[in-house]
Amino acid sequence: MRRIFILLFAVVSLFAEGIVFETMSGKFVQTLASKQTKLTYTGDFYATKTAAFWHYKTPLEKKIYFSYKEVVILDGELEQAIVTKVGDVPNLSEILRGAAPNKNGEFTASLDGTRYTITAPKGVVKKISYTDKLDNRVTIDFTGVKKDVKLSPALFKAQIPAGFDIIKQ
């Protein structure tokens, strides 16, 4: 779960620092591959300069809300909300600010010994990939990315359903 926080926060930080936009939205396919298995997640992504919302739709629905203050993960299957202060998640703004651009709109950034490659031709993120410490290859491919479209502020506010357990970390 920490890797997901780091990666999602990296995307938000990259957008805030390296790509000019007011809002951004699109679809994503996240693939995690190891020697034994391959998992694929799909969903939608929405971002502003100060917030982001990842809506995982398959294989299980999960909603992840980011703000500069906190991260809220809603897991419908477990009927729980995990609330984490952003201070508990590594701030990658400094790392990504120093990320080296390379050919064809790619950037590289490193954190905790993991190197991230971000493909963003013409300022639009298309792909993020890295290999984690367990030798899992993770790739997030973005499609249908739209910049500067109107997004409702309500989209970025987590609504924790009644009856959900709330776990604060």
PDB file of C-alpha atoms in Angstrom:
ATOM      1  CA  MET A   1       0.000   0.000   0.000  1.00  0.00           C
ATOM      2  CA  ARG A   2       2.914   2.378   0.738  1.00  0.00           C
ATOM      3  CA  ARG A   3       4.102   1.999  -2.876  1.00  0.00           C
ATOM      4  CA  ILE A   4       0.673   3.033  -4.160  1.00  0.00           C
ATOM      5  CA  PHE A   5       0.776   6.140  -1.933  1.00  0.00           C
ATOM      6  CA  ILE A   6       4.248   6.995  -3.166  1.00  0.00           C
ATOM      7  CA  LEU A   7       3.386   6.516  -6.817  1.00  0.00           C
ATOM      8  CA  LEU A   8       0.092   8.385  -6.688  1.00  0.00           C
ATOM      9  CA  PHE A   9       1.666  11.222  -4.747  1.00  0.00           C
ATOM     10  CA  ALA A  10       4.478  11.287  -7.297  1.00  0.00           C
ATOM     11  CA  VAL A  11       1.972  11.737 -10.098  1.00  0.00           C
ATOM     12  CA  VAL A  12       0.224  14.587  -8.273  1.00  0.00           C
ATOM     13  CA  SER A  13       3.579  16.191  -7.452  1.00  0.00           C
ATOM     14  CA  LEU A  14       4.791  15.834 -11.020  1.00  0.00           C
ATOM     15  CA  PHE A  15       1.662  17.476 -12.351  1.00  0.00           C
ATOM     16  CA  ALA A  16       2.012  20.302  -9.850  1.00  0.00           C
ATOM     17  CA  GLU A  17       5.698  20.905 -10.620  1.00  0.00           C
ATOM     18  CA  GLY A  18       6.457  19.787 -14.155  1.00  0.00           C
ATOM     19  CA  ILE A  19       3.377  19.953 -16.316  1.00  0.00           C
ATOM     20  CA  VAL A  20       1.306  23.086 -16.706  1.00  0.00           C
ATOM     21  CA  PHE A  21      -2.438  22.522 -16.226  1.00  0.00           C
ATOM     22  CA  GLU A  22      -5.447  23.673 -14.258  1.00  0.00           C
ATOM     23  CA  THR A  23      -7.190  20.281 -14.265  1.00  0.00           C
ATOM     24  CA  MET A  24      -6.456  16.895 -15.779  1.00  0.00           C
ATOM     25  CA  SER A  25      -8.492  13.730 -16.159  1.00  0.00           C
ATOM     26  CA  GLY A  26      -8.298  10.420 -17.950  1.00  0.00           C
ATOM     27  CA  LYS A  27      -8.394   6.655 -17.684  1.00  0.00           C
ATOM     28  CA  PHE A  28      -5.599   4.407 -16.475  1.00  0.00           C
ATOM     29  CA  VAL A  29      -4.514   0.784 -16.593  1.00  0.00           C
ATOM     30  CA  GLN A  30      -2.064  -0.186 -13.847  1.00  0.00           C
ATOM     31  CA  THR A  31      -0.153  -3.426 -14.288  1.00  0.00           C
ATOM     32  CA  LEU A  32       1.936  -5.121 -11.623  1.00  0.00           C
ATOM     33  CA  ALA A  33       3.988  -8.027 -12.948  1.00  0.00           C
ATOM     34  CA  SER A  34       6.241 -10.440 -11.081  1.00  0.00           C
ATOM     35  CA  LYS A  35       7.784 -13.745 -12.096  1.00  0.00           C
ATOM     36  CA  GLN A  36       4.715 -15.599 -10.823  1.00  0.00           C
ATOM     37  CA  THR A  37       1.805 -13.306 -11.462  1.00  0.00           C
ATOM     38  CA  LYS A  38       0.401 -10.323 -13.315  1.00  0.00           C
ATOM     39  CA  LEU A  39      -2.273  -8.091 -11.813  1.00  0.00           C
ATOM     40  CA  THR A  40      -4.145  -5.431 -13.764  1.00  0.00           C
ATOM     41  CA  TYR A  41      -6.163  -2.584 -12.292  1.00  0.00           C
ATOM     42  CA  THR A  42      -8.246  -0.083 -14.239  1.00  0.00           C
ATOM     43  CA  GLY A  43      -9.979   3.137 -13.401  1.00  0.00           C
ATOM     44  CA  ASP A  44     -10.253   6.884 -13.809  1.00  0.00           C
ATOM     45  CA  PHE A  45      -7.988   9.683 -12.621  1.00  0.00           C
ATOM     46  CA  TYR A  46      -8.785  13.349 -11.926  1.00  0.00           C
ATOM     47  CA  ALA A  47      -6.416  16.085 -10.749  1.00  0.00           C
ATOM     48  CA  THR A  48      -6.194  19.761 -10.002  1.00  0.00           C
ATOM     49  CA  LYS A  49      -3.134  21.664  -8.837  1.00  0.00           C
ATOM     50  CA  THR A  50      -4.077  20.900  -5.221  1.00  0.00           C
ATOM     51  CA  ALA A  51      -6.005  17.611  -5.241  1.00  0.00           C
ATOM     52  CA  ALA A  52      -6.389  14.280  -7.000  1.00  0.00           C
ATOM     53  CA  PHE A  53      -8.908  11.445  -7.104  1.00  0.00           C
ATOM     54  CA  TRP A  54      -8.091   7.921  -8.305  1.00  0.00           C
ATOM     55  CA  HIS A  55     -11.140   5.698  -8.850  1.00  0.00           C
ATOM     56  CA  TYR A  56     -10.044   2.077  -9.187  1.00  0.00           C
ATOM     57  CA  LYS A  57     -12.870   0.148 -10.845  1.00  0.00           C
ATOM     58  CA  THR A  58     -11.427  -3.320 -11.498  1.00  0.00           C
ATOM     59  CA  PRO A  59     -10.730  -5.870 -10.202  1.00  0.00           C
ATOM     60  CA  LEU A  60     -12.137  -4.281  -7.014  1.00  0.00           C
ATOM     61  CA  GLU A  61     -13.531  -0.808  -6.529  1.00  0.00           C
ATOM     62  CA  LYS A  62     -11.409   1.531  -4.446  1.00  0.00           C
ATOM     63  CA  LYS A  63     -11.412   5.321  -4.238  1.00  0.00           C
ATOM     64  CA  ILE A  64      -8.308   7.305  -3.289  1.00  0.00           C
ATOM     65  CA  TYR A  65      -8.539  11.025  -2.537  1.00  0.00           C
ATOM     66  CA  PHE A  66      -5.408  13.216  -2.264  1.00  0.00           C
ATOM     67  CA  SER A  67      -5.123  16.736  -0.929  1.00  0.00           C
ATOM     68  CA  TYR A  68      -2.177  18.616   0.504  1.00  0.00           C
ATOM     69  CA  LYS A  69      -3.597  17.774   3.931  1.00  0.00           C
ATOM     70  CA  GLU A  70      -4.462  14.067   3.764  1.00  0.00           C
ATOM     71  CA  VAL A  71      -5.001  10.900   1.756  1.00  0.00           C
ATOM     72  CA  VAL A  72      -8.299   9.025   2.139  1.00  0.00           C
ATOM     73  CA  ILE A  73      -8.753   5.503   0.778  1.00  0.00           C
ATOM     74  CA  LEU A  74     -12.289   4.120   0.603  1.00  0.00           C
ATOM     75  CA  ASP A  75     -12.476   0.344   0.273  1.00  0.00           C
ATOM     76  CA  GLY A  76     -16.093  -0.731  -0.292  1.00  0.00           C
ATOM     77  CA  GLU A  77     -15.392  -4.442  -0.023  1.00  0.00           C
ATOM     78  CA  LEU A  78     -13.801  -4.072   3.412  1.00  0.00           C
ATOM     79  CA  GLU A  79     -16.201  -1.256   4.369  1.00  0.00           C
ATOM     80  CA  GLN A  80     -13.342   0.850   5.649  1.00  0.00           C
ATOM     81  CA  ALA A  81     -11.756   4.244   5.177  1.00  0.00           C
ATOM     82  CA  ILE A  82      -8.033   4.723   5.731  1.00  0.00           C
ATOM     83  CA  VAL A  83      -7.069   8.315   6.498  1.00  0.00           C
ATOM     84  CA  THR A  84      -3.382   9.271   6.357  1.00  0.00           C
ATOM     85  CA  LYS A  85      -1.842  12.681   6.869  1.00  0.00           C
ATOM     86  CA  VAL A  86       0.187  13.795   3.877  1.00  0.00           C
ATOM     87  CA  GLY A  87       3.132  14.320   6.240  1.00  0.00           C
ATOM     88  CA  ASP A  88       3.180  10.535   6.652  1.00  0.00           C
ATOM     89  CA  VAL A  89       3.560  10.106   2.885  1.00  0.00           C
ATOM     90  CA  PRO A  90       6.891  11.104   1.375  1.00  0.00           C
ATOM     91  CA  ASN A  91       6.766  14.537  -0.283  1.00  0.00           C
ATOM     92  CA  LEU A  92       8.166  13.969  -3.743  1.00  0.00           C
ATOM     93  CA  SER A  93       7.953  17.551  -4.945  1.00  0.00           C
ATOM     94  CA  GLU A  94      11.641  18.124  -4.211  1.00  0.00           C
ATOM     95  CA  ILE A  95      12.691  14.896  -5.913  1.00  0.00           C
ATOM     96  CA  LEU A  96      10.584  15.497  -8.999  1.00  0.00           C
ATOM     97  CA  ARG A  97      11.635  19.127  -9.249  1.00  0.00           C
ATOM     98  CA  GLY A  98      15.145  17.793  -9.751  1.00  0.00           C
ATOM     99  CA  ALA A  99      14.040  14.951 -12.039  1.00  0.00           C
ATOM    100  CA  ALA A 100      16.090  14.875 -15.179  1.00  0.00           C
ATOM    101  CA  PRO A 101      14.181  15.184 -18.424  1.00  0.00           C
ATOM    102  CA  ASN A 102      15.457  12.880 -21.114  1.00  0.00           C
ATOM    103  CA  LYS A 103      14.432  12.110 -24.679  1.00  0.00           C
ATOM    104  CA  ASN A 104      10.907  12.213 -26.057  1.00  0.00           C
ATOM    105  CA  GLY A 105       9.188  13.804 -23.091  1.00  0.00           C
ATOM    106  CA  GLU A 106      10.447  11.329 -20.505  1.00  0.00           C
ATOM    107  CA  PHE A 107      11.515  12.243 -16.977  1.00  0.00           C
ATOM    108  CA  THR A 108      13.267  10.130 -14.378  1.00  0.00           C
ATOM    109  CA  ALA A 109      12.989  10.444 -10.623  1.00  0.00           C
ATOM    110  CA  SER A 110      14.294   8.322  -7.747  1.00  0.00           C
ATOM    111  CA  LEU A 111      12.982   7.613  -4.261  1.00  0.00           C
ATOM    112  CA  ASP A 112      14.080   4.979  -1.742  1.00  0.00           C
ATOM    113  CA  GLY A 113      16.238   3.273  -4.357  1.00  0.00           C
ATOM    114  CA  THR A 114      13.418   3.051  -6.891  1.00  0.00           C
ATOM    115  CA  ARG A 115      13.749   4.792 -10.248  1.00  0.00           C
ATOM    116  CA  TYR A 116      10.555   6.059 -11.872  1.00  0.00           C
ATOM    117  CA  THR A 117      10.271   6.767 -15.586  1.00  0.00           C
ATOM    118  CA  ILE A 118       7.505   9.175 -16.559  1.00  0.00           C
ATOM    119  CA  THR A 119       6.563   9.563 -20.221  1.00  0.00           C
ATOM    120  CA  ALA A 120       4.885  12.904 -20.901  1.00  0.00           C
ATOM    121  CA  PRO A 121       5.132  13.979 -24.539  1.00  0.00           C
ATOM    122  CA  LYS A 122       3.896  17.530 -25.119  1.00  0.00           C
ATOM    123  CA  GLY A 123       3.151  17.913 -21.392  1.00  0.00           C
ATOM    124  CA  VAL A 124       0.560  15.115 -21.203  1.00  0.00           C
ATOM    125  CA  VAL A 125       1.361  12.113 -18.999  1.00  0.00           C
ATOM    126  CA  LYS A 126       1.057   8.876 -20.959  1.00  0.00           C
ATOM    127  CA  LYS A 127       2.964   6.347 -18.848  1.00  0.00           C
ATOM    128  CA  ILE A 128       4.716   5.829 -15.522  1.00  0.00           C
ATOM    129  CA  SER A 129       6.856   2.761 -14.904  1.00  0.00           C
ATOM    130  CA  TYR A 130       9.209   1.418 -12.254  1.00  0.00           C
ATOM    131  CA  THR A 131      10.468  -1.782 -10.642  1.00  0.00           C
ATOM    132  CA  ASP A 132       9.889  -2.020  -6.899  1.00  0.00           C
ATOM    133  CA  LYS A 133      12.172  -3.553  -4.259  1.00  0.00           C
ATOM    134  CA  LEU A 134      10.386  -6.904  -4.589  1.00  0.00           C
ATOM    135  CA  ASP A 135      11.285  -6.943  -8.299  1.00  0.00           C
ATOM    136  CA  ASN A 136       7.674  -6.273  -9.369  1.00  0.00           C
ATOM    137  CA  ARG A 137       7.419  -4.291 -12.594  1.00  0.00           C
ATOM    138  CA  VAL A 138       4.734  -1.639 -12.300  1.00  0.00           C
ATOM    139  CA  THR A 139       3.365   0.290 -15.255  1.00  0.00           C
ATOM    140  CA  ILE A 140       0.539   2.809 -15.341  1.00  0.00           C
ATOM    141  CA  ASP A 141      -0.715   3.675 -18.826  1.00  0.00           C
ATOM    142  CA  PHE A 142      -2.974   6.698 -19.234  1.00  0.00           C
ATOM    143  CA  THR A 143      -5.506   7.157 -22.051  1.00  0.00           C
ATOM    144  CA  GLY A 144      -7.996   9.824 -22.962  1.00  0.00           C
ATOM    145  CA  VAL A 145      -6.116  12.414 -20.923  1.00  0.00           C
ATOM    146  CA  LYS A 146      -7.806  15.821 -21.031  1.00  0.00           C
ATOM    147  CA  LYS A 147      -6.309  19.008 -19.670  1.00  0.00           C
ATOM    148  CA  ASP A 148      -8.067  22.100 -18.362  1.00  0.00           C
ATOM    149  CA  VAL A 149     -11.614  20.747 -18.412  1.00  0.00           C
ATOM    150  CA  LYS A 150     -14.097  21.802 -15.743  1.00  0.00           C
ATOM    151  CA  LEU A 151     -14.131  19.432 -12.752  1.00  0.00           C
ATOM    152  CA  SER A 152     -16.481  19.818  -9.806  1.00  0.00           C
ATOM    153  CA  PRO A 153     -14.717  20.468  -6.469  1.00  0.00           C
ATOM    154  CA  ALA A 154     -17.088  17.894  -4.936  1.00  0.00           C
ATOM    155  CA  LEU A 155     -15.273  15.201  -6.958  1.00  0.00           C
ATOM    156  CA  PHE A 156     -12.239  15.616  -4.669  1.00  0.00           C
ATOM    157  CA  LYS A 157     -14.040  15.382  -1.333  1.00  0.00           C
ATOM    158  CA  ALA A 158     -14.180  11.928   0.216  1.00  0.00           C
ATOM    159  CA  GLN A 159     -17.625  10.987   1.490  1.00  0.00           C
ATOM    160  CA  ILE A 160     -17.161   8.178   4.000  1.00  0.00           C
ATOM    161  CA  PRO A 161     -20.303   6.014   3.990  1.00  0.00           C
ATOM    162  CA  ALA A 162     -22.131   5.402   7.256  1.00  0.00           C
ATOM    163  CA  GLY A 163     -21.028   2.161   8.856  1.00  0.00           C
ATOM    164  CA  PHE A 164     -17.486   2.224   7.433  1.00  0.00           C
ATOM    165  CA  ASP A 165     -14.658   1.632   9.894  1.00  0.00           C
ATOM    166  CA  ILE A 166     -12.270   4.603   9.942  1.00  0.00           C
ATOM    167  CA  ILE A 167      -8.600   3.794  10.327  1.00  0.00           C
ATOM    168  CA  LYS A 168      -6.300   6.745  10.993  1.00  0.00           C
ATOM    169  CA  GLN A 169      -2.613   6.274  10.288  1.00  0.00           C
TER     170      GLN A 169
END
